Structures are given as C-alpha cells and as structure tokens.
Amino acid sequence: MEEQKTLGYDWEFGHEELMLEVGAYTYGDRLYIGLCHMEEGRKESFADLTINLPYSPAEQNEAYIDTFAEKSKLNFIRKHKLGKVLPETGYSGYARYRKVAFDLDRLASFDQKGVEKYRKLHEPPKENKQKKRNRGEVR
C-alpha cells in the first residue's frame, strides 16, 4: 500500500498531520475535499474541507469551504498552496461560505486516484465516431 503524503494543519486545538481525500458530491458532482488522519493505524475522517452548494455558481475546480474552523481551513489552503481564495461567496440559509479555486494538479500530488476519478467525471462526452451514412442524397 502506497503511503499518502500528509500536510500540517494548525487550528485552535493544536497541530494535526492530515491527508487529503478528493472526490465529488453525489448531488451535482461538485468538488469534494475531505481531511483525514491516521487513528490507531486506520485512516479516518477528520473534517470536510468543502461543502456542497449545488445551486451556487462554481467552475469545475472551485468549491465552497465548510464554516467549521473556517479561518484555520483557509490558512491551511494558503499555507500549502492548494488553491486561491476568491472574493465570491455562496449562501445557504443564513450561512455564508467562502469560495476557493483549487489547483487540481496540486491536489493530485496528495490524492492522485481521487483527482483522476473527479476529472474523468467532468470530461466532455466523446463524439460518436461512426460515419454518418448517406441516405441516398447526392452531394
């Protein structure tokens, strides 16, 4: 089993060494990024970095940041150059969520398989290469 790279995450409760898990939300296929850590020799979820706002505008590489420990998460993104914090925000109810344009190539260096699956999900459909048949028309 290949060992995943970790990144340092500092927040109000101390320092954590975390791994990234990249995927897509089921509803809307938007970018999902989770934070995981090793607990008693097993990989476990630590927190969600992103939140799904399927009705808020976002490009393929953009996502909204979960508000729990938001300041620490934004500092983590900046510190490790995972993406660029954008001025736009998204809303759900009364909550406001910051938007980030993630560097998918940089994310792939931490979760290659997750990013590949995500990119494949967003590939444009391949054209049907079957030749159109002449239906008796003279050209």
mmCIF file of N, CA and C in Angstrom:
data_model
loop_
_atom_site.group_PDB
_atom_site.id
_atom_site.type_symbol
_atom_site.label_atom_id
_atom_site.label_comp_id
_atom_site.label_asym_id
_atom_site.label_seq_id
_atom_site.Cartn_x
_atom_site.Cartn_y
_atom_site.Cartn_z
ATOM 1 N N MET A 1 0.841 -1.180 0.000
ATOM 2 C CA MET A 1 0.000 0.000 0.000
ATOM 3 C C MET A 1 0.887 1.245 0.000
ATOM 4 N N GLU A 2 0.595 2.160 -0.896
ATOM 5 C CA GLU A 2 1.357 3.400 -1.007
ATOM 6 C C GLU A 2 0.972 4.339 0.133
ATOM 7 N N GLU A 3 1.989 4.909 0.792
ATOM 8 C CA GLU A 3 1.724 5.828 1.892
ATOM 9 C C GLU A 3 1.368 7.202 1.344
ATOM 10 N N GLN A 4 0.291 7.766 1.878
ATOM 11 C CA GLN A 4 -0.150 9.084 1.436
ATOM 12 C C GLN A 4 0.644 10.174 2.135
ATOM 13 N N LYS A 5 0.891 11.256 1.399
ATOM 14 C CA LYS A 5 1.569 12.423 1.962
ATOM 15 C C LYS A 5 0.630 13.124 2.933
ATOM 16 N N THR A 6 1.229 13.720 3.962
ATOM 17 C CA THR A 6 0.432 14.483 4.916
ATOM 18 C C THR A 6 0.810 15.957 4.853
ATOM 19 N N LEU A 7 -0.100 16.770 5.331
ATOM 20 C CA LEU A 7 0.098 18.215 5.415
ATOM 21 C C LEU A 7 -0.201 18.658 6.840
ATOM 22 N N GLY A 8 0.570 19.603 7.334
ATOM 23 C CA GLY A 8 0.330 20.120 8.670
ATOM 24 C C GLY A 8 -0.882 21.031 8.709
ATOM 25 N N TYR A 9 -1.724 20.822 9.695
ATOM 26 C CA TYR A 9 -2.939 21.618 9.879
ATOM 27 C C TYR A 9 -2.933 22.153 11.303
ATOM 28 N N ASP A 10 -2.904 23.460 11.432
ATOM 29 C CA ASP A 10 -2.906 24.104 12.753
ATOM 30 C C ASP A 10 -4.257 24.761 12.984
ATOM 31 N N TRP A 11 -4.823 24.473 14.138
ATOM 32 C CA TRP A 11 -6.104 25.059 14.496
ATOM 33 C C TRP A 11 -6.147 25.272 15.996
ATOM 34 N N GLU A 12 -7.281 25.727 16.502
ATOM 35 C CA GLU A 12 -7.370 26.109 17.908
ATOM 36 C C GLU A 12 -7.093 24.968 18.887
ATOM 37 N N PHE A 13 -7.164 23.718 18.439
ATOM 38 C CA PHE A 13 -6.920 22.576 19.319
ATOM 39 C C PHE A 13 -5.547 21.953 19.116
ATOM 40 N N GLY A 14 -4.679 22.614 18.348
ATOM 41 C CA GLY A 14 -3.319 22.121 18.183
ATOM 42 C C GLY A 14 -2.933 21.865 16.742
ATOM 43 N N HIS A 15 -2.011 20.939 16.568
ATOM 44 C CA HIS A 15 -1.456 20.610 15.255
ATOM 45 C C HIS A 15 -1.870 19.192 14.878
ATOM 46 N N GLU A 16 -2.226 19.009 13.626
ATOM 47 C CA GLU A 16 -2.600 17.693 13.093
ATOM 48 C C GLU A 16 -1.827 17.460 11.802
ATOM 49 N N GLU A 17 -1.507 16.223 11.518
ATOM 50 C CA GLU A 17 -0.953 15.824 10.224
ATOM 51 C C GLU A 17 -2.091 15.158 9.468
ATOM 52 N N LEU A 18 -2.503 15.775 8.358
ATOM 53 C CA LEU A 18 -3.692 15.327 7.645
ATOM 54 C C LEU A 18 -3.392 14.939 6.203
ATOM 55 N N MET A 19 -4.241 14.061 5.683
ATOM 56 C CA MET A 19 -4.198 13.649 4.287
ATOM 57 C C MET A 19 -5.426 14.221 3.594
ATOM 58 N N LEU A 20 -5.316 14.427 2.300
ATOM 59 C CA LEU A 20 -6.447 14.928 1.520
ATOM 60 C C LEU A 20 -7.149 13.762 0.840
ATOM 61 N N GLU A 21 -8.460 13.870 0.748
ATOM 62 C CA GLU A 21 -9.276 12.892 0.039
ATOM 63 C C GLU A 21 -10.147 13.675 -0.936
ATOM 64 N N VAL A 22 -9.948 13.456 -2.230
ATOM 65 C CA VAL A 22 -10.662 14.210 -3.262
ATOM 66 C C VAL A 22 -11.736 13.323 -3.885
ATOM 67 N N GLY A 23 -12.885 13.913 -4.110
ATOM 68 C CA GLY A 23 -13.983 13.190 -4.734
ATOM 69 C C GLY A 23 -15.005 14.171 -5.280
ATOM 70 N N ALA A 24 -16.225 13.681 -5.446
ATOM 71 C CA ALA A 24 -17.319 14.514 -5.939
ATOM 72 C C ALA A 24 -18.546 14.257 -5.081
ATOM 73 N N TYR A 25 -19.300 15.307 -4.836
ATOM 74 C CA TYR A 25 -20.568 15.146 -4.132
ATOM 75 C C TYR A 25 -21.539 14.419 -5.062
ATOM 76 N N THR A 26 -22.367 13.576 -4.497
ATOM 77 C CA THR A 26 -23.327 12.813 -5.291
ATOM 78 C C THR A 26 -24.290 13.738 -6.018
ATOM 79 N N TYR A 27 -24.795 14.740 -5.324
ATOM 80 C CA TYR A 27 -25.735 15.665 -5.943
ATOM 81 C C TYR A 27 -24.960 16.811 -6.577
ATOM 82 N N GLY A 28 -24.944 16.879 -7.873
ATOM 83 C CA GLY A 28 -24.311 17.969 -8.599
ATOM 84 C C GLY A 28 -22.881 17.713 -9.053
ATOM 85 N N ASP A 29 -22.273 16.629 -8.585
ATOM 86 C CA ASP A 29 -20.896 16.264 -8.981
ATOM 87 C C ASP A 29 -19.877 17.357 -8.716
ATOM 88 N N ARG A 30 -20.110 18.192 -7.718
ATOM 89 C CA ARG A 30 -19.174 19.255 -7.353
ATOM 90 C C ARG A 30 -17.968 18.673 -6.624
ATOM 91 N N LEU A 31 -16.891 19.441 -6.603
ATOM 92 C CA LEU A 31 -15.639 19.045 -5.977
ATOM 93 C C LEU A 31 -15.800 18.867 -4.468
ATOM 94 N N TYR A 32 -15.391 17.698 -3.979
ATOM 95 C CA TYR A 32 -15.374 17.402 -2.549
ATOM 96 C C TYR A 32 -13.928 17.212 -2.121
ATOM 97 N N ILE A 33 -13.543 17.831 -1.009
ATOM 98 C CA ILE A 33 -12.224 17.601 -0.429
ATOM 99 C C ILE A 33 -12.428 17.331 1.052
ATOM 100 N N GLY A 34 -11.961 16.171 1.467
ATOM 101 C CA GLY A 34 -12.029 15.791 2.867
ATOM 102 C C GLY A 34 -10.643 15.775 3.482
ATOM 103 N N LEU A 35 -10.599 15.939 4.784
ATOM 104 C CA LEU A 35 -9.349 15.869 5.530
ATOM 105 C C LEU A 35 -9.397 14.604 6.383
ATOM 106 N N CYS A 36 -8.348 13.788 6.295
ATOM 107 C CA CYS A 36 -8.280 12.524 7.024
ATOM 108 C C CYS A 36 -6.999 12.466 7.841
ATOM 109 N N HIS A 37 -7.016 11.628 8.864
ATOM 110 C CA HIS A 37 -5.808 11.404 9.651
ATOM 111 C C HIS A 37 -5.737 9.934 10.051
ATOM 112 N N MET A 38 -4.583 9.525 10.533
ATOM 113 C CA MET A 38 -4.416 8.148 10.985
ATOM 114 C C MET A 38 -4.790 8.078 12.459
ATOM 115 N N GLU A 39 -5.662 7.168 12.775
ATOM 116 C CA GLU A 39 -6.117 6.966 14.142
ATOM 117 C C GLU A 39 -6.038 5.472 14.435
ATOM 118 N N GLU A 40 -5.148 5.103 15.356
ATOM 119 C CA GLU A 40 -4.939 3.703 15.724
ATOM 120 C C GLU A 40 -4.657 2.840 14.493
ATOM 121 N N GLY A 41 -3.801 3.373 13.607
ATOM 122 C CA GLY A 41 -3.387 2.625 12.428
ATOM 123 C C GLY A 41 -4.381 2.597 11.283
ATOM 124 N N ARG A 42 -5.500 3.308 11.418
ATOM 125 C CA ARG A 42 -6.518 3.337 10.362
ATOM 126 C C ARG A 42 -6.736 4.770 9.911
ATOM 127 N N LYS A 43 -7.026 4.906 8.627
ATOM 128 C CA LYS A 43 -7.347 6.218 8.064
ATOM 129 C C LYS A 43 -8.784 6.559 8.431
ATOM 130 N N GLU A 44 -8.959 7.713 9.075
ATOM 131 C CA GLU A 44 -10.291 8.142 9.482
ATOM 132 C C GLU A 44 -10.537 9.583 9.062
ATOM 133 N N SER A 45 -11.801 9.902 8.876
ATOM 134 C CA SER A 45 -12.184 11.262 8.519
ATOM 135 C C SER A 45 -11.913 12.193 9.697
ATOM 136 N N PHE A 46 -11.322 13.339 9.389
ATOM 137 C CA PHE A 46 -11.063 14.361 10.397
ATOM 138 C C PHE A 46 -12.093 15.483 10.260
ATOM 139 N N ALA A 47 -12.295 15.940 9.019
ATOM 140 C CA ALA A 47 -13.250 17.026 8.756
ATOM 141 C C ALA A 47 -13.453 17.157 7.255
ATOM 142 N N ASP A 48 -14.517 17.811 6.880
ATOM 143 C CA ASP A 48 -14.738 18.173 5.483
ATOM 144 C C ASP A 48 -14.132 19.550 5.266
ATOM 145 N N LEU A 49 -13.336 19.677 4.221
ATOM 146 C CA LEU A 49 -12.789 20.986 3.864
ATOM 147 C C LEU A 49 -13.835 21.776 3.087
ATOM 148 N N THR A 50 -14.612 21.069 2.266
ATOM 149 C CA THR A 50 -15.601 21.719 1.394
ATOM 150 C C THR A 50 -17.026 21.362 1.808
ATOM 151 N N ILE A 51 -17.955 22.127 1.260
ATOM 152 C CA ILE A 51 -19.381 21.888 1.466
ATOM 153 C C ILE A 51 -20.060 21.951 0.091
ATOM 154 N N ASN A 52 -21.116 21.202 -0.080
ATOM 155 C CA ASN A 52 -21.813 21.173 -1.365
ATOM 156 C C ASN A 52 -22.881 22.257 -1.424
ATOM 157 N N LEU A 53 -22.703 23.195 -2.346
ATOM 158 C CA LEU A 53 -23.720 24.220 -2.624
ATOM 159 C C LEU A 53 -24.059 24.108 -4.115
ATOM 160 N N PRO A 54 -24.863 23.114 -4.497
ATOM 161 C CA PRO A 54 -25.092 22.847 -5.916
ATOM 162 C C PRO A 54 -25.784 23.960 -6.685
ATOM 163 N N TYR A 55 -26.444 24.895 -5.988
ATOM 164 C CA TYR A 55 -27.138 25.974 -6.688
ATOM 165 C C TYR A 55 -26.343 27.270 -6.732
ATOM 166 N N SER A 56 -25.154 27.261 -6.158
ATOM 167 C CA SER A 56 -24.275 28.432 -6.220
ATOM 168 C C SER A 56 -23.281 28.222 -7.352
ATOM 169 N N PRO A 57 -22.983 29.256 -8.119
ATOM 170 C CA PRO A 57 -22.100 29.084 -9.277
ATOM 171 C C PRO A 57 -20.682 28.678 -8.871
ATOM 172 N N ALA A 58 -20.118 27.740 -9.640
ATOM 173 C CA ALA A 58 -18.743 27.301 -9.386
ATOM 174 C C ALA A 58 -18.210 26.602 -10.627
ATOM 175 N N GLU A 59 -16.953 26.862 -10.923
ATOM 176 C CA GLU A 59 -16.268 26.167 -12.014
ATOM 177 C C GLU A 59 -15.874 24.774 -11.527
ATOM 178 N N GLN A 60 -15.367 23.963 -12.438
ATOM 179 C CA GLN A 60 -15.006 22.583 -12.117
ATOM 180 C C GLN A 60 -13.997 22.496 -10.965
ATOM 181 N N ASN A 61 -13.067 23.428 -10.886
ATOM 182 C CA ASN A 61 -12.023 23.376 -9.855
ATOM 183 C C ASN A 61 -12.368 24.200 -8.607
ATOM 184 N N GLU A 62 -13.577 24.737 -8.538
ATOM 185 C CA GLU A 62 -13.953 25.600 -7.426
ATOM 186 C C GLU A 62 -14.869 24.877 -6.442
ATOM 187 N N ALA A 63 -14.747 25.279 -5.182
ATOM 188 C CA ALA A 63 -15.596 24.707 -4.138
ATOM 189 C C ALA A 63 -15.764 25.728 -3.024
ATOM 190 N N TYR A 64 -16.792 25.515 -2.218
ATOM 191 C CA TYR A 64 -17.074 26.368 -1.068
ATOM 192 C C TYR A 64 -16.540 25.685 0.185
ATOM 193 N N ILE A 65 -16.019 26.496 1.101
ATOM 194 C CA ILE A 65 -15.356 25.978 2.294
ATOM 195 C C ILE A 65 -16.341 25.860 3.453
ATOM 196 N N ASP A 66 -16.297 24.719 4.110
ATOM 197 C CA ASP A 66 -17.122 24.473 5.285
ATOM 198 C C ASP A 66 -16.777 25.502 6.360
ATOM 199 N N THR A 67 -17.776 25.987 7.080
ATOM 200 C CA THR A 67 -17.545 27.077 8.033
ATOM 201 C C THR A 67 -16.967 26.628 9.376
ATOM 202 N N PHE A 68 -17.010 25.335 9.697
ATOM 203 C CA PHE A 68 -16.423 24.891 10.960
ATOM 204 C C PHE A 68 -14.908 25.083 10.890
ATOM 205 N N ALA A 69 -14.347 25.867 11.787
ATOM 206 C CA ALA A 69 -12.913 26.208 11.812
ATOM 207 C C ALA A 69 -12.482 26.806 10.470
ATOM 208 N N GLU A 70 -13.341 27.661 9.907
ATOM 209 C CA GLU A 70 -13.113 28.232 8.578
ATOM 210 C C GLU A 70 -11.772 28.958 8.471
ATOM 211 N N LYS A 71 -11.432 29.753 9.448
ATOM 212 C CA LYS A 71 -10.182 30.509 9.397
ATOM 213 C C LYS A 71 -8.980 29.563 9.302
ATOM 214 N N SER A 72 -8.994 28.498 10.072
ATOM 215 C CA SER A 72 -7.908 27.512 10.037
ATOM 216 C C SER A 72 -7.852 26.811 8.675
ATOM 217 N N LYS A 73 -9.011 26.517 8.109
ATOM 218 C CA LYS A 73 -9.066 25.853 6.806
ATOM 219 C C LYS A 73 -8.535 26.759 5.708
ATOM 220 N N LEU A 74 -8.904 28.025 5.735
ATOM 221 C CA LEU A 74 -8.405 28.967 4.731
ATOM 222 C C LEU A 74 -6.890 29.160 4.869
ATOM 223 N N ASN A 75 -6.398 29.232 6.103
ATOM 224 C CA ASN A 75 -4.950 29.329 6.325
ATOM 225 C C ASN A 75 -4.232 28.081 5.811
ATOM 226 N N PHE A 76 -4.832 26.913 6.016
ATOM 227 C CA PHE A 76 -4.297 25.638 5.538
ATOM 228 C C PHE A 76 -4.187 25.640 4.009
ATOM 229 N N ILE A 77 -5.218 26.107 3.343
ATOM 230 C CA ILE A 77 -5.233 26.173 1.873
ATOM 231 C C ILE A 77 -4.137 27.112 1.374
ATOM 232 N N ARG A 78 -4.034 28.273 1.994
ATOM 233 C CA ARG A 78 -2.997 29.240 1.588
ATOM 234 C C ARG A 78 -1.592 28.713 1.873
ATOM 235 N N LYS A 79 -1.379 28.199 3.068
ATOM 236 C CA LYS A 79 -0.053 27.731 3.500
ATOM 237 C C LYS A 79 0.488 26.650 2.561
ATOM 238 N N HIS A 80 -0.375 25.728 2.149
ATOM 239 C CA HIS A 80 0.059 24.600 1.321
ATOM 240 C C HIS A 80 -0.184 24.825 -0.169
ATOM 241 N N LYS A 81 -0.582 26.051 -0.530
ATOM 242 C CA LYS A 81 -0.793 26.440 -1.927
ATOM 243 C C LYS A 81 -1.719 25.457 -2.662
ATOM 244 N N LEU A 82 -2.826 25.136 -2.017
ATOM 245 C CA LEU A 82 -3.803 24.217 -2.601
ATOM 246 C C LEU A 82 -4.753 24.921 -3.553
ATOM 247 N N GLY A 83 -4.860 26.229 -3.429
ATOM 248 C CA GLY A 83 -5.763 26.986 -4.276
ATOM 249 C C GLY A 83 -5.746 28.451 -3.891
ATOM 250 N N LYS A 84 -6.598 29.191 -4.571
ATOM 251 C CA LYS A 84 -6.688 30.636 -4.353
ATOM 252 C C LYS A 84 -8.061 30.969 -3.769
ATOM 253 N N VAL A 85 -8.055 31.677 -2.639
ATOM 254 C CA VAL A 85 -9.310 32.103 -2.027
ATOM 255 C C VAL A 85 -9.874 33.235 -2.882
ATOM 256 N N LEU A 86 -11.102 33.067 -3.312
ATOM 257 C CA LEU A 86 -11.754 34.027 -4.205
ATOM 258 C C LEU A 86 -12.609 35.017 -3.420
ATOM 259 N N PRO A 87 -12.915 36.161 -4.007
ATOM 260 C CA PRO A 87 -13.756 37.139 -3.299
ATOM 261 C C PRO A 87 -15.234 36.734 -3.253
ATOM 262 N N GLU A 88 -15.664 35.819 -4.127
ATOM 263 C CA GLU A 88 -17.070 35.412 -4.162
ATOM 264 C C GLU A 88 -17.415 34.534 -2.956
ATOM 265 N N THR A 89 -18.690 34.587 -2.583
ATOM 266 C CA THR A 89 -19.202 33.738 -1.515
ATOM 267 C C THR A 89 -20.486 33.080 -1.985
ATOM 268 N N GLY A 90 -20.811 31.986 -1.336
ATOM 269 C CA GLY A 90 -22.065 31.298 -1.590
ATOM 270 C C GLY A 90 -22.887 31.322 -0.316
ATOM 271 N N TYR A 91 -24.183 31.114 -0.453
ATOM 272 C CA TYR A 91 -25.065 31.185 0.705
ATOM 273 C C TYR A 91 -25.967 29.969 0.756
ATOM 274 N N SER A 92 -26.272 29.569 1.981
ATOM 275 C CA SER A 92 -27.264 28.538 2.232
ATOM 276 C C SER A 92 -27.951 28.942 3.525
ATOM 277 N N GLY A 93 -29.219 29.289 3.422
ATOM 278 C CA GLY A 93 -29.902 29.818 4.596
ATOM 279 C C GLY A 93 -29.242 31.122 5.011
ATOM 280 N N TYR A 94 -28.847 31.216 6.264
ATOM 281 C CA TYR A 94 -28.196 32.424 6.765
ATOM 282 C C TYR A 94 -26.677 32.322 6.727
ATOM 283 N N ALA A 95 -26.148 31.176 6.341
ATOM 284 C CA ALA A 95 -24.695 30.967 6.352
ATOM 285 C C ALA A 95 -24.050 31.448 5.058
ATOM 286 N N ARG A 96 -22.844 31.982 5.206
ATOM 287 C CA ARG A 96 -22.048 32.466 4.084
ATOM 288 C C ARG A 96 -20.817 31.570 3.975
ATOM 289 N N TYR A 97 -20.487 31.146 2.766
ATOM 290 C CA TYR A 97 -19.362 30.234 2.541
ATOM 291 C C TYR A 97 -18.370 30.856 1.568
ATOM 292 N N ARG A 98 -17.089 30.819 1.916
ATOM 293 C CA ARG A 98 -16.034 31.345 1.059
ATOM 294 C C ARG A 98 -15.784 30.367 -0.080
ATOM 295 N N LYS A 99 -15.448 30.927 -1.234
ATOM 296 C CA LYS A 99 -15.206 30.131 -2.440
ATOM 297 C C LYS A 99 -13.699 30.076 -2.719
ATOM 298 N N VAL A 100 -13.219 28.902 -3.120
ATOM 299 C CA VAL A 100 -11.799 28.709 -3.426
ATOM 300 C C VAL A 100 -11.668 28.047 -4.791
ATOM 301 N N ALA A 101 -10.724 28.558 -5.590
ATOM 302 C CA ALA A 101 -10.361 27.919 -6.859
ATOM 303 C C ALA A 101 -9.161 27.024 -6.546
ATOM 304 N N PHE A 102 -9.390 25.723 -6.521
ATOM 305 C CA PHE A 102 -8.341 24.769 -6.173
ATOM 306 C C PHE A 102 -7.466 24.452 -7.376
ATOM 307 N N ASP A 103 -6.224 24.150 -7.109
ATOM 308 C CA ASP A 103 -5.263 23.702 -8.121
ATOM 309 C C ASP A 103 -5.360 22.179 -8.171
ATOM 310 N N LEU A 104 -6.067 21.656 -9.177
ATOM 311 C CA LEU A 104 -6.290 20.215 -9.258
ATOM 312 C C LEU A 104 -4.982 19.439 -9.412
ATOM 313 N N ASP A 105 -3.998 20.019 -10.106
ATOM 314 C CA ASP A 105 -2.706 19.344 -10.235
ATOM 315 C C ASP A 105 -2.023 19.231 -8.873
ATOM 316 N N ARG A 106 -2.116 20.275 -8.077
ATOM 317 C CA ARG A 106 -1.531 20.242 -6.725
ATOM 318 C C ARG A 106 -2.272 19.225 -5.859
ATOM 319 N N LEU A 107 -3.598 19.185 -5.935
ATOM 320 C CA LEU A 107 -4.376 18.210 -5.176
ATOM 321 C C LEU A 107 -4.010 16.780 -5.581
ATOM 322 N N ALA A 108 -3.720 16.588 -6.869
ATOM 323 C CA ALA A 108 -3.362 15.258 -7.361
ATOM 324 C C ALA A 108 -2.072 14.743 -6.731
ATOM 325 N N SER A 109 -1.198 15.633 -6.307
ATOM 326 C CA SER A 109 0.030 15.176 -5.659
ATOM 327 C C SER A 109 -0.251 14.597 -4.269
ATOM 328 N N PHE A 110 -1.469 14.780 -3.762
ATOM 329 C CA PHE A 110 -1.865 14.229 -2.465
ATOM 330 C C PHE A 110 -2.909 13.122 -2.591
ATOM 331 N N ASP A 111 -3.702 13.140 -3.649
ATOM 332 C CA ASP A 111 -4.690 12.083 -3.900
ATOM 333 C C ASP A 111 -4.865 11.923 -5.415
ATOM 334 N N GLN A 112 -3.915 11.254 -6.024
ATOM 335 C CA GLN A 112 -3.902 11.063 -7.484
ATOM 336 C C GLN A 112 -5.172 10.365 -7.979
ATOM 337 N N LYS A 113 -5.533 9.259 -7.337
ATOM 338 C CA LYS A 113 -6.703 8.494 -7.787
ATOM 339 C C LYS A 113 -7.996 9.294 -7.654
ATOM 340 N N GLY A 114 -8.137 10.017 -6.562
ATOM 341 C CA GLY A 114 -9.342 10.825 -6.355
ATOM 342 C C GLY A 114 -9.491 11.915 -7.404
ATOM 343 N N VAL A 115 -8.392 12.588 -7.723
ATOM 344 C CA VAL A 115 -8.434 13.659 -8.724
ATOM 345 C C VAL A 115 -8.692 13.079 -10.111
ATOM 346 N N GLU A 116 -8.078 11.937 -10.421
ATOM 347 C CA GLU A 116 -8.314 11.301 -11.728
ATOM 348 C C GLU A 116 -9.785 10.932 -11.888
ATOM 349 N N LYS A 117 -10.385 10.347 -10.859
ATOM 350 C CA LYS A 117 -11.807 9.996 -10.916
ATOM 351 C C LYS A 117 -12.668 11.245 -11.084
ATOM 352 N N TYR A 118 -12.325 12.299 -10.358
ATOM 353 C CA TYR A 118 -13.085 13.550 -10.446
ATOM 354 C C TYR A 118 -12.978 14.151 -11.846
ATOM 355 N N ARG A 119 -11.777 14.174 -12.394
ATOM 356 C CA ARG A 119 -11.594 14.727 -13.748
ATOM 357 C C ARG A 119 -12.340 13.898 -14.782
ATOM 358 N N LYS A 120 -12.305 12.586 -14.639
ATOM 359 C CA LYS A 120 -12.998 11.699 -15.589
ATOM 360 C C LYS A 120 -14.503 11.963 -15.558
ATOM 361 N N LEU A 121 -15.021 12.239 -14.387
ATOM 362 C CA LEU A 121 -16.442 12.533 -14.224
ATOM 363 C C LEU A 121 -16.837 13.795 -14.995
ATOM 364 N N HIS A 122 -15.880 14.716 -15.170
ATOM 365 C CA HIS A 122 -16.153 16.004 -15.813
ATOM 366 C C HIS A 122 -15.614 16.113 -17.235
ATOM 367 N N GLU A 123 -15.149 15.004 -17.790
ATOM 368 C CA GLU A 123 -14.685 15.030 -19.188
ATOM 369 C C GLU A 123 -15.870 15.279 -20.105
ATOM 370 N N PRO A 124 -15.657 16.046 -21.166
ATOM 371 C CA PRO A 124 -16.750 16.215 -22.126
ATOM 372 C C PRO A 124 -17.038 14.868 -22.791
ATOM 373 N N PRO A 125 -18.289 14.616 -23.141
ATOM 374 C CA PRO A 125 -18.623 13.340 -23.781
ATOM 375 C C PRO A 125 -17.875 13.192 -25.104
ATOM 376 N N LYS A 126 -17.438 11.978 -25.365
ATOM 377 C CA LYS A 126 -16.718 11.713 -26.610
ATOM 378 C C LYS A 126 -17.705 11.677 -27.763
ATOM 379 N N GLU A 127 -17.251 12.230 -28.889
ATOM 380 C CA GLU A 127 -18.115 12.254 -30.067
ATOM 381 C C GLU A 127 -18.235 10.848 -30.632
ATOM 382 N N ASN A 128 -19.405 10.575 -31.176
ATOM 383 C CA ASN A 128 -19.627 9.295 -31.823
ATOM 384 C C ASN A 128 -18.864 9.315 -33.146
ATOM 385 N N LYS A 129 -17.896 8.437 -33.284
ATOM 386 C CA LYS A 129 -17.029 8.466 -34.457
ATOM 387 C C LYS A 129 -17.587 7.661 -35.633
ATOM 388 N N GLN A 130 -18.791 7.164 -35.475
ATOM 389 C CA GLN A 130 -19.400 6.443 -36.585
ATOM 390 C C GLN A 130 -19.674 7.419 -37.712
ATOM 391 N N LYS A 131 -19.351 6.996 -38.912
ATOM 392 C CA LYS A 131 -19.604 7.859 -40.063
ATOM 393 C C LYS A 131 -21.100 7.941 -40.314
ATOM 394 N N LYS A 132 -21.525 9.145 -40.649
ATOM 395 C CA LYS A 132 -22.933 9.317 -40.996
ATOM 396 C C LYS A 132 -23.162 8.649 -42.343
ATOM 397 N N ARG A 133 -24.200 7.886 -42.403
ATOM 398 C CA ARG A 133 -24.491 7.169 -43.632
ATOM 399 C C ARG A 133 -25.224 8.068 -44.617
ATOM 400 N N ASN A 134 -24.856 7.915 -45.868
ATOM 401 C CA ASN A 134 -25.503 8.659 -46.943
ATOM 402 C C ASN A 134 -26.885 8.046 -47.152
ATOM 403 N N ARG A 135 -27.907 8.817 -47.008
ATOM 404 C CA ARG A 135 -29.283 8.314 -47.148
ATOM 405 C C ARG A 135 -29.814 8.572 -48.534
ATOM 406 N N GLY A 136 -29.006 8.291 -49.507
ATOM 407 C CA GLY A 136 -29.449 8.452 -50.880
ATOM 408 C C GLY A 136 -29.328 9.862 -51.388
ATOM 409 N N GLU A 137 -28.757 10.741 -50.586
ATOM 410 C CA GLU A 137 -28.621 12.129 -51.026
ATOM 411 C C GLU A 137 -27.416 12.260 -51.934
ATOM 412 N N VAL A 138 -27.546 13.077 -52.941
ATOM 413 C CA VAL A 138 -26.462 13.330 -53.848
ATOM 414 C C VAL A 138 -25.721 14.558 -53.335
ATOM 415 N N ARG A 139 -24.419 14.424 -53.281
ATOM 416 C CA ARG A 139 -23.636 15.555 -52.771
ATOM 417 C C ARG A 139 -22.760 16.074 -53.837
#
